[in-house]
Coordinates of C-alpha atoms in Angstrom, one line a residue:
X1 CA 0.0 0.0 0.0
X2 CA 1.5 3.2 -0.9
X3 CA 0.5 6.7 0.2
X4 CA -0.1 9.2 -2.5
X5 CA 2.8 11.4 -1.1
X6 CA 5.5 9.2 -1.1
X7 CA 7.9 9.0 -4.1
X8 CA 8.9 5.5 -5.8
X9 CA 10.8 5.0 -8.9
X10 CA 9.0 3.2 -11.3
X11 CA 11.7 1.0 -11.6
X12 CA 12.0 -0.2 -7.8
X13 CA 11.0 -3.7 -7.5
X14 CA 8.4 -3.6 -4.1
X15 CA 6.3 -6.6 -3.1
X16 CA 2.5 -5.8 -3.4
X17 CA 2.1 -5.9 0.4
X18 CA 4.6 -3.3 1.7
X19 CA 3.2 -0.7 3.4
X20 CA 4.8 2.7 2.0
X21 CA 3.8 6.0 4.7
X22 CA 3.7 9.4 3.2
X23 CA 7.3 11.5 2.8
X24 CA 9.2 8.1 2.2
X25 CA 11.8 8.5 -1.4
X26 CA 12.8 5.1 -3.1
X27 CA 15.0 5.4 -5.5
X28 CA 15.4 2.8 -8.6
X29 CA 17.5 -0.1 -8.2
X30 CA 15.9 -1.0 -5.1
X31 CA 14.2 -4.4 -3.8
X32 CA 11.5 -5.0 -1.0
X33 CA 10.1 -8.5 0.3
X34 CA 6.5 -9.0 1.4
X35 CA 5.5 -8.0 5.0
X36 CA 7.6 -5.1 5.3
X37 CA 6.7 -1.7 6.4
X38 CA 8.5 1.8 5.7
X39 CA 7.7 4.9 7.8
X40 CA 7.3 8.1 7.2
X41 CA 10.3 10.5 6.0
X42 CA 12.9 7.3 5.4
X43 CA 15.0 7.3 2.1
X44 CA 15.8 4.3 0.6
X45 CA 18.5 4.8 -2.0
X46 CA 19.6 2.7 -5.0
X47 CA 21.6 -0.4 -5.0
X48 CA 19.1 -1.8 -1.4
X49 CA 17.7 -5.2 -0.8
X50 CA 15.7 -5.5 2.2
X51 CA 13.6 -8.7 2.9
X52 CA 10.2 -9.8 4.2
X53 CA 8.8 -8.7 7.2
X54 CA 11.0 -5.5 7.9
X55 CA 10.4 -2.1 10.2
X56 CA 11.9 0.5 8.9
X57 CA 11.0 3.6 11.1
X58 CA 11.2 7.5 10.4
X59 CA 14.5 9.2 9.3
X60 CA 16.0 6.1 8.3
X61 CA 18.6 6.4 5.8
X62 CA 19.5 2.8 3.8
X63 CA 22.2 3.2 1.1
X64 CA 23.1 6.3 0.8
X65 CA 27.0 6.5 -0.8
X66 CA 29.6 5.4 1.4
X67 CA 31.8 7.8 3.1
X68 CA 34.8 6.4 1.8
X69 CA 37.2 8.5 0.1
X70 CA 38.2 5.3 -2.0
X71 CA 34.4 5.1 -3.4
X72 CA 34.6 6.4 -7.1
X73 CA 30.6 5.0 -7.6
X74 CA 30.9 1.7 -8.2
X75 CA 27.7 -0.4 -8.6
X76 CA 27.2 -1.8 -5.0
X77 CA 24.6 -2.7 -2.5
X78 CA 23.4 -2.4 0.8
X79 CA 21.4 -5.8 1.8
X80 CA 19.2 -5.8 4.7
X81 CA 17.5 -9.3 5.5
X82 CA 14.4 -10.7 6.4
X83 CA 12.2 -9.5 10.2
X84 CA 14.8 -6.8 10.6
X85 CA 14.1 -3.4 12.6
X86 CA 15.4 -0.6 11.6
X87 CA 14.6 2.1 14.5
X88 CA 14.6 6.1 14.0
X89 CA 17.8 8.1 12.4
X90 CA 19.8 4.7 11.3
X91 CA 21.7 5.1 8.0
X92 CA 23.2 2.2 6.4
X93 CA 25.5 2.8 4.0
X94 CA 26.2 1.0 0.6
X95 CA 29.6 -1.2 0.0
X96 CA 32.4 -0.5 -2.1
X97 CA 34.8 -2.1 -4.3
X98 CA 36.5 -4.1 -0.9
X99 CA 33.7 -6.2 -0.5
X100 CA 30.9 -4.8 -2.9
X101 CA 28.1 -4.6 -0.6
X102 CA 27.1 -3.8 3.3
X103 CA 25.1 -7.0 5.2
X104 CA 22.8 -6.8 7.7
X105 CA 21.3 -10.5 8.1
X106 CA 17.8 -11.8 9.6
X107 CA 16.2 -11.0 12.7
X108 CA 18.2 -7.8 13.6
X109 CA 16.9 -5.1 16.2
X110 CA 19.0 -2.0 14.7
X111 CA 18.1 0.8 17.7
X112 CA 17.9 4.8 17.1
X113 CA 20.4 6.4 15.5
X114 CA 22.9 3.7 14.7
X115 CA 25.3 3.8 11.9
X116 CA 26.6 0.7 9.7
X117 CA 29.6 1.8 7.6
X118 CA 30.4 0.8 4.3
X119 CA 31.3 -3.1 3.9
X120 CA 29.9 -4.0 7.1
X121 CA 29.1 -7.4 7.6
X122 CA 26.3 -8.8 10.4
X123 CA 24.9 -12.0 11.1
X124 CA 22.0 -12.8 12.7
X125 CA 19.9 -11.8 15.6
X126 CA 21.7 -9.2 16.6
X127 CA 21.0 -5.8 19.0
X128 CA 22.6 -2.6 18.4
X129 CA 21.3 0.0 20.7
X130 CA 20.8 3.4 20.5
X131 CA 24.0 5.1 18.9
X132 CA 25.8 2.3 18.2
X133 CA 28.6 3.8 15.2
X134 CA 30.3 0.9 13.3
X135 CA 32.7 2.0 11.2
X136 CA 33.9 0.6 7.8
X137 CA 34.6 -3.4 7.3
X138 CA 33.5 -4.2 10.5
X139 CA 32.2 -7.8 11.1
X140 CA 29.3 -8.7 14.1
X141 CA 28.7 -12.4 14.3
X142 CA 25.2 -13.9 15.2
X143 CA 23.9 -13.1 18.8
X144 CA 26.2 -10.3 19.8
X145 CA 24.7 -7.5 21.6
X146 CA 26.5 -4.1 21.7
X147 CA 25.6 -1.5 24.3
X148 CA 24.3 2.3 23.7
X149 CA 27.0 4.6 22.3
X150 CA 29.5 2.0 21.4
X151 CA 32.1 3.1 18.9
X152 CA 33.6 -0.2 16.7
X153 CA 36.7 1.1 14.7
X154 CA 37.0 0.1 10.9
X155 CA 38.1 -3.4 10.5
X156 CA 37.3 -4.9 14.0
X157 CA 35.2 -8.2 14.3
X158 CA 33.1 -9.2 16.6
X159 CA 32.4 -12.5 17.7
X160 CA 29.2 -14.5 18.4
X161 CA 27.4 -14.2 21.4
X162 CA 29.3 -11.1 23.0
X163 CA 28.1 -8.8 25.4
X164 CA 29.4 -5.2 24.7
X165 CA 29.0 -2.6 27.3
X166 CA 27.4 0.8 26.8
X167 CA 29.7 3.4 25.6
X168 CA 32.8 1.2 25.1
X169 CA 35.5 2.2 22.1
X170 CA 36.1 -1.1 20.4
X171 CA 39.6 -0.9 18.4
X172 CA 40.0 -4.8 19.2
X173 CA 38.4 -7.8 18.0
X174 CA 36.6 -9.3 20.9
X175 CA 36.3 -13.2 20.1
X176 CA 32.9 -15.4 21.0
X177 CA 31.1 -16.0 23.8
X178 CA 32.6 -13.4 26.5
X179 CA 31.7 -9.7 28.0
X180 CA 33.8 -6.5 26.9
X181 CA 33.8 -4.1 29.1
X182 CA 36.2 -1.3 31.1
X183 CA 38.5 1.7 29.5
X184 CA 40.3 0.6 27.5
X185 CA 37.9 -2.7 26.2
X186 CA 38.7 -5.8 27.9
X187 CA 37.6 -9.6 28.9
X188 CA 35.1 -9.1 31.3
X189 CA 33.7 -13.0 31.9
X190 CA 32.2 -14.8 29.6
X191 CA 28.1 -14.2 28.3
X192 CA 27.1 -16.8 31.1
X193 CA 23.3 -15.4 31.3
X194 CA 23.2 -14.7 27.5
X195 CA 23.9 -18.3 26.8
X196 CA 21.9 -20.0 28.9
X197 CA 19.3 -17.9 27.5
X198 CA 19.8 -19.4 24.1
X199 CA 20.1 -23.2 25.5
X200 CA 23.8 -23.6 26.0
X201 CA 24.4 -26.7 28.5
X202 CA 26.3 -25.7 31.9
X203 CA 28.6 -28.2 31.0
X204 CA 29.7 -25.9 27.4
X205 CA 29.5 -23.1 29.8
X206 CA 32.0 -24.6 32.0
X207 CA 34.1 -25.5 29.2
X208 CA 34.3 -22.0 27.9
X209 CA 35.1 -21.1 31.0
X210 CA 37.7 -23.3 30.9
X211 CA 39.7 -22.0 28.0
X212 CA 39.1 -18.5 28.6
X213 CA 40.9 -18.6 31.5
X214 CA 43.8 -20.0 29.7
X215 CA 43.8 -17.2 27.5
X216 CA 42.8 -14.7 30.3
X217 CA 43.2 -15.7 33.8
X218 CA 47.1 -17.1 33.4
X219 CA 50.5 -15.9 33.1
X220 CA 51.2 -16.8 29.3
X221 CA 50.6 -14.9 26.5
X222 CA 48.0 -15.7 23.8
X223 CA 49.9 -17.8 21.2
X224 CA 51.2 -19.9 25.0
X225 CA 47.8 -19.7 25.7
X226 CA 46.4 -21.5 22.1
X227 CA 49.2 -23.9 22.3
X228 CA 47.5 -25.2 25.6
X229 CA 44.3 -24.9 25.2
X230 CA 44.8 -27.3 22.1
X231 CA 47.2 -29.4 23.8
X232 CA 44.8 -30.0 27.3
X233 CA 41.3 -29.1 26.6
X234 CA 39.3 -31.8 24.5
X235 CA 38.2 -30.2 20.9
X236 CA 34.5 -29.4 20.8
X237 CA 32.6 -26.9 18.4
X238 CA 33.2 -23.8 20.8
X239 CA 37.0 -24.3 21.7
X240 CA 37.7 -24.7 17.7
X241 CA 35.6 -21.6 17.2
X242 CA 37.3 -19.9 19.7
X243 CA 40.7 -21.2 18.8
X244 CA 40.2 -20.4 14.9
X245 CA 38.8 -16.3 16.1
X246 CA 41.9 -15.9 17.4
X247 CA 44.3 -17.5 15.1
X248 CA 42.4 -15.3 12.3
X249 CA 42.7 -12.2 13.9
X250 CA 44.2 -9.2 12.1
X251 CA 43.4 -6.5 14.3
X252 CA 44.4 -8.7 18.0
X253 CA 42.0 -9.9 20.4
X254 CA 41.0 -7.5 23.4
X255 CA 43.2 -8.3 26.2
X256 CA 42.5 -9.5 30.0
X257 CA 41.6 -7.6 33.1
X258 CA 43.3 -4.1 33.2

């Protein structure tokens, strides 16, 4: 349904039951999947995808051009998945020629003025609240929850199932399962109450207890630290996750208690 004061291309490609507010632009170039509804005064620019089911509420900006010196207008996109909500103010910006398009994936609670840089990537079911600024290339795996005001700097990832405080600046990856908090970022515990709120046995919560304090709670460094938890701890899905985060990590992993 779309209100006589709204602008679309004719060109956009919108799903017949997308409810369109007065005040909302959508450029051409632009996909939208059954369910979703668009508020008032957002702009929807070309090159966006955005699934069934979606919120998207006023002053919402999704792929505008990326604020990246590098970008010379490539074609690129900005996808947005399905039973996402994008809350007031958030602007999502398209990809460039690093990765050729922004993600944000399913189920996805995007809170008031957020930002999502250029070449972001994000999983699933995942809370940004309000004023949450990623910058560009970042990568949030499924779960993670990020607290209001956080600043993530270009580049960082961000593992499944973390707990970001409110107001933290993030210039470290912060691998799965544990709590960042403190000045400057730092292990905090582990995401006990978040994953047993998603069904994780105490026993896997004991064991990822286990090797974060190998990597946290001892005397060695983090490549002593790998060596052992390999070496002592029996492999299971979350010690091989955690084990290949860290390997894989370009920018370092936050560090322990400070």
């Amino acid at each position: 349904m779309k209100q006589p004061l709204a602008y679309i291309h004719p060109a956009a490609k919108i799903a017949s039951n997308v409810v369109i507010d007065p005040f909302v632009t959508i450029e051409q170039n632009v996909e939208i999947g059954e369910g979703t509804r668009i508020l008032s005064n957002v702009t929807i620019f070309e090159g966006t995808r955005i699934g069934k089911n979606c919120t998207i509420y006023p002053g919402a900006v999704i792929g505008a051009v990326p604020q990246d010196l590098k970008f010379r207008g490539e074609d690129t996109l900005a996808i947005i998945g399905d039973n996402c909500t994008i809350r007031e103010c958030v602007t999502v910006h398209r990809g460039t020629a690093a990765r050729g398009k922004t993600v944000i994936g399913n189920n996805n609670l995007i809170m008031a003025y957020c930002h999502v840089a250029h070449d972001c990537i994000l999983g699933d079911n995942i809370i940004m609240s309000n004023a949450t600024q990623l910058a560009g290339e970042v990568v949030v795996d499924n779960y993670a929850v990020i607290g209001g005001g956080t600043l993530v700097h270009q580049f960082c990832h961000i593992g499944p199932h973390v707990m970001i405080q409110g107001g933290a600046l993030v210039n470290k990856d912060i691998p799965p399962y544990v709590k960042a908090a403190r000045e400057p970022i730092s292990y905090a515990g582990i995401n006990s109450v978040g994953l047993r709120r998603r069904n994780f046995s105490n026993d896997t919560i004991r064991e990822i207890q286990d090797i974060y304090r190998f990597l946290y709670l001892s005397s060695m460094n983090i490549s002593e630290a790998v060596e052992r938890i390999e070496a002592e701890l029996p492999a299971t899905k979350e010690r091989d996750e955690i084990l290949q985060f860290v390997r894989n990590s370009k920018r370092g992993v936050i560090r322990g208690y400070v």
